[in-house]
Short mmCIF file of C-alpha atoms in Angstrom, two decimals:
data_model
loop_
_atom_site.label_atom_id
_atom_site.label_comp_id
_atom_site.label_asym_id
_atom_site.label_seq_id
_atom_site.Cartn_x
_atom_site.Cartn_y
_atom_site.Cartn_z
CA MET A 1 39.35 43.23 -21.31
CA THR A 2 36.24 44.50 -22.99
CA ASP A 3 33.12 43.16 -21.38
CA VAL A 4 30.93 45.70 -23.13
CA HIS A 5 31.83 47.12 -26.50
CA ALA A 6 30.77 50.48 -27.79
CA ASP A 7 29.57 49.18 -31.15
CA GLU A 8 27.20 46.54 -29.81
CA VAL A 9 23.47 46.86 -30.01
CA VAL A 10 22.59 45.54 -26.59
CA THR A 11 19.29 43.68 -26.68
CA GLY A 12 18.99 42.20 -23.19
CA THR A 13 17.03 44.54 -20.92
CA PRO A 14 15.44 44.16 -17.49
CA ARG A 15 12.02 44.19 -19.17
CA SER A 16 12.82 41.46 -21.70
CA ARG A 17 14.43 38.97 -19.33
CA PRO A 18 12.34 36.68 -17.06
CA ARG A 19 12.44 37.93 -13.48
CA ALA A 20 13.06 34.49 -11.98
CA ALA A 21 15.55 33.27 -14.60
CA LEU A 22 18.76 33.99 -12.70
CA PRO A 23 17.80 32.32 -9.39
CA ALA A 24 16.30 29.42 -11.32
CA LEU A 25 19.48 28.88 -13.33
CA CYS A 26 21.53 29.02 -10.14
CA ALA A 27 19.42 26.30 -8.53
CA THR A 28 19.34 24.10 -11.62
CA GLN A 29 23.09 24.33 -12.27
CA ILE A 30 23.85 23.22 -8.71
CA THR A 31 21.44 20.31 -8.98
CA SER A 32 22.18 19.20 -12.55
CA TRP A 33 25.95 19.18 -12.10
CA GLY A 34 25.65 17.69 -8.62
CA VAL A 35 23.49 14.73 -9.64
CA VAL A 36 24.52 13.98 -13.23
CA TYR A 37 28.25 14.72 -12.91
CA TYR A 38 29.63 14.85 -9.37
CA ALA A 39 27.75 11.85 -7.96
CA PHE A 40 29.64 9.49 -10.27
CA PRO A 41 33.19 9.84 -8.87
CA VAL A 42 31.76 9.32 -5.37
CA LEU A 43 29.74 6.22 -6.32
CA ASN A 44 32.02 4.61 -8.90
CA ALA A 45 33.99 2.45 -6.44
CA ARG A 46 30.71 1.09 -5.03
CA ILE A 47 29.37 0.47 -8.54
CA THR A 48 32.39 -1.60 -9.56
CA THR A 49 32.43 -3.54 -6.28
CA ASP A 50 28.72 -4.38 -6.51
CA THR A 51 28.56 -5.24 -10.22
CA GLY A 52 32.02 -6.64 -10.94
CA TRP A 53 32.40 -4.23 -13.88
CA SER A 54 35.90 -2.81 -14.21
CA THR A 55 36.70 0.77 -13.26
CA THR A 56 37.93 1.33 -16.81
CA ALA A 57 34.55 0.19 -18.21
CA THR A 58 32.39 2.31 -15.92
CA THR A 59 34.61 5.35 -16.32
CA GLY A 60 34.55 4.77 -20.07
CA ALA A 61 30.74 4.93 -20.05
CA PHE A 62 30.91 8.22 -18.16
CA SER A 63 33.47 9.53 -20.65
CA LEU A 64 31.27 8.58 -23.59
CA ALA A 65 28.48 10.65 -22.06
CA LEU A 66 30.74 13.70 -22.09
CA VAL A 67 31.67 13.04 -25.73
CA VAL A 68 27.97 12.90 -26.64
CA SER A 69 27.47 16.14 -24.72
CA ALA A 70 30.27 17.81 -26.70
CA LEU A 71 28.90 16.72 -30.07
CA ALA A 72 25.30 17.51 -29.20
CA GLY A 73 26.30 20.94 -27.90
CA ILE A 74 26.89 22.30 -31.43
CA PRO A 75 23.33 21.79 -32.79
CA VAL A 76 21.92 22.68 -29.36
CA GLY A 77 23.83 25.98 -29.60
CA ARG A 78 22.21 26.78 -32.95
CA ILE A 79 18.75 26.07 -31.50
CA LEU A 80 19.51 28.29 -28.51
CA ASP A 81 20.57 31.16 -30.80
CA ARG A 82 17.24 30.95 -32.64
CA ARG A 83 14.70 29.98 -29.99
CA GLY A 84 16.12 30.50 -26.53
CA PRO A 85 16.58 28.18 -23.53
CA HIS A 86 13.02 27.41 -22.39
CA ALA A 87 12.20 24.32 -24.46
CA VAL A 88 15.84 23.15 -24.63
CA MET A 89 16.51 23.20 -20.89
CA THR A 90 13.08 21.88 -19.87
CA SER A 91 13.39 18.92 -22.24
CA GLY A 92 16.97 18.39 -21.09
CA SER A 93 15.85 18.20 -17.46
CA LEU A 94 13.25 15.54 -18.23
CA LEU A 95 15.87 13.60 -20.18
CA ALA A 96 18.34 13.88 -17.30
CA VAL A 97 15.87 12.42 -14.82
CA ALA A 98 15.16 9.50 -17.16
CA ALA A 99 18.89 8.93 -17.67
CA VAL A 100 19.75 8.89 -13.95
CA LEU A 101 16.92 6.43 -13.29
CA ALA A 102 18.19 4.25 -16.15
CA ILE A 103 21.72 4.34 -14.65
CA ALA A 104 20.33 3.34 -11.27
CA HIS A 105 18.47 0.33 -12.64
CA ALA A 106 20.95 -0.86 -15.30
CA THR A 107 21.48 -4.60 -14.92
CA SER A 108 24.23 -4.97 -17.52
CA LEU A 109 27.24 -2.93 -18.59
CA ALA A 110 25.62 -2.34 -22.00
CA ALA A 111 22.49 -0.89 -20.36
CA PHE A 112 24.66 1.17 -18.01
CA THR A 113 26.59 2.59 -20.98
CA ALA A 114 23.40 3.33 -22.93
CA ALA A 115 21.99 5.18 -19.94
CA TRP A 116 25.11 7.34 -19.78
CA LEU A 117 24.78 8.15 -23.49
CA LEU A 118 21.29 9.44 -22.71
CA ALA A 119 22.77 11.44 -19.84
CA GLY A 120 25.23 12.99 -22.30
CA LEU A 121 22.36 14.39 -24.37
CA SER A 122 20.84 15.86 -21.24
CA MET A 123 24.16 17.50 -20.28
CA ALA A 124 24.26 19.37 -23.58
CA ALA A 125 20.82 20.80 -22.85
CA THR A 126 21.16 21.58 -19.12
CA PHE A 127 24.78 22.29 -18.16
CA TYR A 128 26.69 25.56 -18.45
CA GLN A 129 26.53 26.10 -22.23
CA PRO A 130 22.74 26.67 -22.50
CA ALA A 131 22.72 28.61 -19.24
CA PHE A 132 25.54 30.85 -20.50
CA ALA A 133 23.71 31.40 -23.80
CA ALA A 134 20.57 32.46 -21.90
CA VAL A 135 22.48 34.84 -19.64
CA THR A 136 24.56 36.34 -22.46
CA ARG A 137 21.47 37.21 -24.53
CA TRP A 138 19.09 38.26 -21.75
CA TRP A 139 21.56 40.27 -19.67
CA GLY A 140 23.29 42.07 -22.54
CA GLU A 141 25.90 44.51 -21.24
CA ASP A 142 25.45 43.21 -17.68
CA ARG A 143 26.22 39.64 -18.71
CA VAL A 144 29.56 39.26 -16.86
CA ARG A 145 27.90 39.94 -13.51
CA ALA A 146 25.09 37.48 -14.27
CA LEU A 147 27.52 34.84 -15.58
CA THR A 148 29.51 35.20 -12.39
CA VAL A 149 26.40 34.65 -10.28
CA VAL A 150 25.44 31.49 -12.22
CA THR A 151 28.94 30.03 -12.02
CA LEU A 152 29.23 30.93 -8.34
CA ALA A 153 26.15 28.80 -7.78
CA GLY A 154 27.37 26.05 -10.10
CA GLY A 155 30.61 25.87 -8.14
CA LEU A 156 28.61 24.72 -5.14
CA ALA A 157 27.44 21.59 -6.96
CA SER A 158 30.26 19.39 -5.72
CA THR A 159 30.20 21.08 -2.31
CA ALA A 160 26.55 20.17 -1.87
CA PHE A 161 26.25 16.88 -3.71
CA ALA A 162 29.57 15.05 -3.19
CA PRO A 163 29.10 14.87 0.61
CA LEU A 164 25.34 14.28 0.20
CA THR A 165 25.97 11.41 -2.20
CA ALA A 166 28.58 9.92 0.14
CA ALA A 167 26.19 10.20 3.10
CA LEU A 168 23.36 8.52 1.20
CA ALA A 169 25.68 5.75 -0.02
CA GLU A 170 26.70 4.93 3.54
CA HIS A 171 23.10 3.90 4.29
CA LEU A 172 21.73 2.95 0.86
CA SER A 173 22.94 0.96 -2.13
CA TRP A 174 24.39 2.91 -5.04
CA ARG A 175 21.24 2.13 -7.05
CA THR A 176 18.93 3.53 -4.38
CA THR A 177 21.23 6.52 -3.94
CA TYR A 178 20.97 7.35 -7.64
CA THR A 179 17.18 6.92 -7.45
CA VAL A 180 16.93 9.40 -4.58
CA LEU A 181 19.14 11.82 -6.50
CA ALA A 182 16.90 11.47 -9.58
CA VAL A 183 13.89 12.48 -7.48
CA ILE A 184 15.76 15.57 -6.25
CA LEU A 185 16.76 16.37 -9.84
CA ALA A 186 13.16 16.12 -11.04
CA ALA A 187 11.75 18.19 -8.18
CA ILE A 188 14.14 21.11 -8.73
CA THR A 189 15.15 21.34 -12.38
CA VAL A 190 12.00 20.44 -14.33
CA PRO A 191 9.65 23.05 -12.79
CA ALA A 192 12.40 25.68 -12.59
CA HIS A 193 13.22 25.45 -16.30
CA ALA A 194 9.58 25.08 -17.33
CA LEU A 195 8.30 28.07 -15.35
CA ALA A 196 11.21 30.51 -15.03
CA LEU A 197 12.62 30.57 -18.59
CA ARG A 198 9.52 31.65 -20.48
CA GLY A 199 10.60 35.22 -21.26
CA THR A 200 10.82 36.80 -24.71
CA TRP A 201 14.00 35.81 -26.54
CA PRO A 202 15.52 39.08 -27.80
CA PRO A 203 17.25 39.29 -31.21
CA ALA A 204 21.00 38.88 -31.30
CA SER A 205 23.05 42.03 -30.95
CA THR A 206 25.53 42.95 -33.65
CA HIS A 207 29.23 43.64 -33.52
CA ARG A 208 31.33 45.26 -36.24
CA THR A 209 34.34 43.00 -35.64
CA GLN A 210 32.28 39.91 -36.26
CA HIS A 211 31.55 38.63 -39.75
CA GLU A 212 27.85 39.23 -40.15
CA GLY A 213 25.94 36.00 -40.57
CA HIS A 214 29.17 33.97 -40.90
CA SER A 215 30.18 32.53 -37.56
CA GLY A 216 32.09 29.89 -39.53
CA SER A 217 34.65 32.48 -40.65
CA VAL A 218 35.43 33.24 -37.01
CA ALA A 219 35.63 29.53 -36.21
CA ARG A 220 38.19 29.04 -39.00
CA SER A 221 40.39 31.93 -37.88
CA ARG A 222 43.82 31.31 -36.34
CA PRO A 223 43.02 32.93 -32.95
CA PHE A 224 39.91 30.76 -32.56
CA LEU A 225 41.71 27.54 -33.49
CA VAL A 226 44.72 28.22 -31.25
CA LEU A 227 42.45 29.19 -28.35
CA ALA A 228 40.43 26.01 -28.85
CA ALA A 229 43.63 23.93 -28.84
CA ALA A 230 44.89 25.55 -25.62
CA LEU A 231 41.57 25.14 -23.82
CA THR A 232 41.28 21.55 -25.04
CA VAL A 233 44.68 20.48 -23.69
CA ASN A 234 44.05 22.28 -20.42
CA GLY A 235 40.51 20.89 -20.21
CA PHE A 236 41.88 17.36 -20.42
CA ALA A 237 44.31 18.04 -17.58
CA MET A 238 41.79 19.91 -15.43
CA TYR A 239 39.00 17.33 -15.63
CA ALA A 240 41.39 14.43 -15.16
CA VAL A 241 42.41 16.11 -11.90
CA VAL A 242 38.77 16.42 -10.78
CA ILE A 243 37.96 12.76 -11.37
CA ALA A 244 41.34 11.49 -10.12
CA LEU A 245 41.39 13.54 -6.91
CA VAL A 246 39.40 11.01 -4.89
CA PRO A 247 41.62 8.02 -5.82
CA LEU A 248 44.76 10.17 -5.31
CA LEU A 249 43.73 10.98 -1.75
CA THR A 250 42.59 7.44 -0.93
CA GLU A 251 45.94 6.15 -2.29
CA ARG A 252 47.57 8.47 0.24
CA GLY A 253 45.55 7.13 3.15
CA ALA A 254 42.38 9.25 3.23
CA SER A 255 39.04 7.51 3.71
CA PRO A 256 36.52 7.61 0.82
CA THR A 257 34.36 10.04 2.82
CA ALA A 258 37.34 12.32 3.57
CA ALA A 259 38.32 12.24 -0.12
CA ALA A 260 34.72 13.12 -1.08
CA TRP A 261 34.87 16.11 1.29
CA ALA A 262 38.07 17.27 -0.42
CA LEU A 263 36.31 17.07 -3.79
CA GLY A 264 33.36 18.96 -2.32
CA LEU A 265 35.49 21.69 -0.78
CA GLY A 266 37.21 22.05 -4.13
CA GLY A 267 33.80 23.16 -5.35
CA ALA A 268 33.73 25.77 -2.62
CA GLY A 269 37.10 26.91 -3.93
CA GLN A 270 35.54 27.31 -7.38
CA THR A 271 32.96 29.63 -5.86
CA LEU A 272 35.69 31.64 -4.13
CA GLY A 273 37.71 31.91 -7.33
CA ARG A 274 34.76 33.14 -9.37
CA THR A 275 34.22 36.07 -7.02
CA LEU A 276 37.69 37.26 -8.06
CA TYR A 277 37.26 36.91 -11.83
CA ALA A 278 35.78 40.37 -12.48
CA THR A 279 38.77 41.96 -10.73
CA VAL A 280 41.22 39.79 -12.65
CA ALA A 281 39.49 40.70 -15.93
CA ARG A 282 39.57 44.41 -15.09
CA TYR A 283 43.35 44.48 -14.78
CA THR A 284 44.47 41.98 -17.42
CA GLY A 285 44.20 41.59 -21.16
CA VAL A 286 42.30 38.62 -22.47
CA THR A 287 45.39 36.72 -23.71
CA ALA A 288 47.48 37.41 -20.60
CA ARG A 289 44.56 36.34 -18.43
CA THR A 290 44.20 33.08 -20.32
CA VAL A 291 47.90 32.24 -20.05
CA ALA A 292 48.13 33.14 -16.36
CA LEU A 293 45.10 31.13 -15.24
CA ILE A 294 46.16 28.02 -17.17
CA ALA A 295 49.70 28.26 -15.75
CA VAL A 296 48.47 28.65 -12.16
CA GLY A 297 46.26 25.61 -12.69
CA GLY A 298 49.36 23.66 -13.70
CA LEU A 299 51.13 24.78 -10.53
CA THR A 300 48.32 23.52 -8.29
CA THR A 301 48.25 20.17 -10.10
CA GLY A 302 52.02 19.89 -9.70
CA ALA A 303 51.70 20.66 -6.00
CA LEU A 304 49.13 17.88 -5.56
CA ALA A 305 51.55 15.53 -7.31
CA ALA A 306 54.50 16.48 -5.11
CA VAL A 307 52.93 16.85 -1.65
CA PRO A 308 52.17 13.51 0.08
CA GLY A 309 50.33 15.04 3.04
CA PRO A 310 49.14 15.64 5.65
CA TYR A 311 45.45 15.58 4.75
CA PRO A 312 44.73 19.23 5.79
CA LEU A 313 47.43 20.45 3.38
CA LEU A 314 46.00 18.32 0.57
CA LEU A 315 42.58 19.73 1.42
CA PHE A 316 43.97 23.27 1.13
CA LEU A 317 45.54 22.48 -2.25
CA SER A 318 42.22 21.04 -3.43
CA VAL A 319 40.49 24.31 -2.53
CA ILE A 320 43.13 26.38 -4.37
CA ALA A 321 42.86 24.11 -7.42
CA GLY A 322 39.09 24.61 -7.29
CA ALA A 323 39.54 28.40 -7.21
CA VAL A 324 41.59 28.22 -10.41
CA ARG A 325 38.98 25.99 -12.08
CA GLY A 326 36.31 28.50 -11.12
CA ASN A 327 38.18 31.28 -12.91
CA LEU A 328 38.79 29.07 -15.95
CA THR A 329 35.06 28.37 -16.23
CA LEU A 330 34.32 32.10 -16.45
CA LEU A 331 37.26 32.54 -18.81
CA GLN A 332 35.70 30.07 -21.24
CA ALA A 333 32.22 31.52 -20.73
CA THR A 334 33.42 34.97 -21.81
CA ALA A 335 36.00 33.88 -24.39
CA VAL A 336 33.70 34.39 -27.38
CA THR A 337 32.22 37.72 -26.32
CA ASP A 338 35.59 39.13 -25.21
CA ARG A 339 37.08 38.47 -28.64
CA TRP A 340 34.27 38.41 -31.21
CA GLY A 341 31.16 39.86 -29.58
CA PRO A 342 27.89 38.19 -28.55
CA ALA A 343 26.33 37.50 -31.97
CA HIS A 344 26.19 33.75 -32.70
CA TYR A 345 27.24 33.11 -29.09
CA GLY A 346 25.42 29.78 -28.84
CA HIS A 347 26.96 28.38 -32.02
CA LEU A 348 30.51 29.71 -31.47
CA SER A 349 30.62 28.72 -27.82
CA GLY A 350 29.32 25.27 -28.80
CA LEU A 351 32.13 24.94 -31.36
CA LEU A 352 34.69 26.14 -28.81
CA ALA A 353 33.35 23.84 -26.10
CA ALA A 354 33.10 20.73 -28.31
CA PRO A 355 36.81 19.78 -28.33
CA VAL A 356 37.22 20.94 -24.72
CA THR A 357 34.34 18.77 -23.55
CA SER A 358 35.55 15.86 -25.68
CA ALA A 359 38.97 16.09 -24.05
CA SER A 360 37.41 16.30 -20.61
CA ALA A 361 35.33 13.27 -21.57
CA LEU A 362 38.44 11.26 -22.34
CA ALA A 363 40.16 12.51 -19.19
CA PRO A 364 38.52 10.15 -16.64
CA PHE A 365 39.07 7.07 -18.82
CA ALA A 366 42.59 8.06 -19.88
CA GLY A 367 43.49 9.18 -16.36
CA ALA A 368 42.54 5.84 -14.85
CA ALA A 369 44.48 3.98 -17.55
CA LEU A 370 47.54 6.26 -17.30
CA ALA A 371 47.63 6.03 -13.50
CA GLY A 372 48.05 2.26 -13.77
CA GLY A 373 50.77 2.54 -16.41
CA LEU A 374 52.64 5.30 -14.56
CA GLY A 375 52.62 3.50 -11.24
CA GLY A 376 50.08 5.60 -9.34
CA TYR A 377 48.14 8.83 -9.17
CA PRO A 378 51.00 11.13 -8.04
CA ALA A 379 52.83 10.38 -11.31
CA LEU A 380 49.59 11.01 -13.21
CA PHE A 381 49.22 14.42 -11.56
CA ALA A 382 52.80 15.30 -12.51
CA LEU A 383 52.03 14.47 -16.15
CA LEU A 384 48.83 16.53 -16.02
CA ALA A 385 50.75 19.51 -14.63
CA GLY A 386 53.09 19.33 -17.63
CA LEU A 387 50.10 19.31 -20.00
CA SER A 388 48.71 22.44 -18.35
CA PHE A 389 52.02 24.26 -18.80
CA GLY A 390 52.02 23.23 -22.45
CA ALA A 391 48.49 24.59 -22.81
CA GLY A 392 49.68 27.88 -21.34
CA VAL A 393 52.34 28.13 -24.05
CA LEU A 394 49.67 27.50 -26.69
CA ALA A 395 47.40 30.14 -25.16
CA ALA A 396 50.15 32.74 -25.54
CA GLY A 397 49.66 32.43 -29.30
CA SER A 398 45.89 32.92 -29.18
CA GLY A 399 45.99 36.72 -29.41
CA ARG A 400 43.82 38.21 -32.10
CA SER A 401 45.41 38.88 -35.45
CA THR A 402 43.01 41.82 -35.72
CA PRO A 403 42.34 44.53 -33.12
CA GLU A 404 40.45 43.62 -29.97
CA PRO A 405 36.67 44.20 -30.21
CA GLY A 406 35.91 47.83 -29.72
CA SER A 407 39.51 49.00 -30.17
CA SER A 408 38.94 50.42 -33.65
CA ASN A 409 35.81 52.19 -32.45
CA GLN A 410 37.62 53.57 -29.43
CA ALA A 411 40.32 54.93 -31.75
CA LYS A 412 37.67 56.47 -33.98
CA ALA A 413 36.01 58.01 -30.95
CA ARG A 414 39.31 59.55 -29.84
CA VAL A 415 39.92 61.03 -33.31
CA ARG A 416 36.34 62.36 -33.46
CA ASN A 417 36.59 63.94 -30.01
CA SER A 418 39.93 65.51 -30.86
CA PHE A 419 38.51 66.93 -34.07
CA LEU A 420 35.47 68.36 -32.27
CA THR A 421 37.75 69.88 -29.64
CA ARG A 422 39.79 71.65 -32.31
CA ILE A 423 36.63 72.93 -34.01
CA SER A 424 35.32 74.22 -30.70
CA GLY A 425 38.61 75.96 -29.97
CA SER A 426 38.63 77.60 -33.39
CA ARG A 427 35.12 78.93 -32.83
CA SER A 428 36.11 80.35 -29.47
CA ARG A 429 39.08 82.19 -31.03
CA LEU A 430 36.84 83.60 -33.81
CA LYS A 431 34.48 84.97 -31.19
#
């Protein structure tokens, strides 16, 4: 529960950070996630109907993109630590536009898959991880507020783009829809990253609880590995729910457009949930917070499995599930700094995110396959709820084996203040 630690050398200042960086990152997160990620579950049924490719094959291509994103995120994190987000995120935006256009015009499954692999590289350079690295370094001790703002905006991606994609697809082919979305992506993200992220990249701050110059020693520690395992299992369950929500609702009688609206309003729920994270963090310890949020996520998934309708109730549950996902996004964004400080944030967060993103990459493919084997999407959601509860049990063992950041310094400060008080009292008595 330590957002700012007394022994940090805070380097991000209002003068060092670009003035337009925060609004630019908000706009680009909405657009990048909306086009590259959330358009796919809306368009996938049309893609398979038009091309004859199987749902397993197209979802597999999308999953491979997320695997590429996870693997590429580690070296991208090192580059971000050294050089900052300007070149990384601008290049990533250009790559994303090229990838979406390639997806739109792919004439074979092999070309479609290759285009998604290119999209995976762009995700690593444009999604939350580089944005979080930029905010963490530039905003210093005020990073939690800035991270909340960015994720609040990012939570609107599905709200804005799932219904927009569905509306475009009602009048255009899926290929033309993706082409229009690529134009929107180019118009917003490329100039925003190129012009708004040109500020000075401050040096990394230091933290006494972190092994200086050796982020690998943190990554090999038991708390880091257990936390990564818990977030990985939960990430699989959470992202399988996101991708499987539309087919779950259509299986229960909702139209594709109504199901897309449920997915979109789940994004609004993410935004709502993120407004509550600072309050949750203020009153909970980092381990208890992790366990509680994962467990509540499992409850919402179980409710979606058990409740057959009516549609307004399913819509409400989708919003609540989105609120939990919103909190979990901020939980992961602050996991490194809450436990080990902000030094090496890009590299450590990349290492932490790699297995989580890989699991989320497998989730759409595995979810579609499991739903068939289990006899439908309600049974799949029940299984995913069980996985979330298991992840919560794992998270309970992720507490630090050493004191929380700042705790030793707080203890030292208390001893020092007590000593000074006694000295002052002695002087008063001598007088």
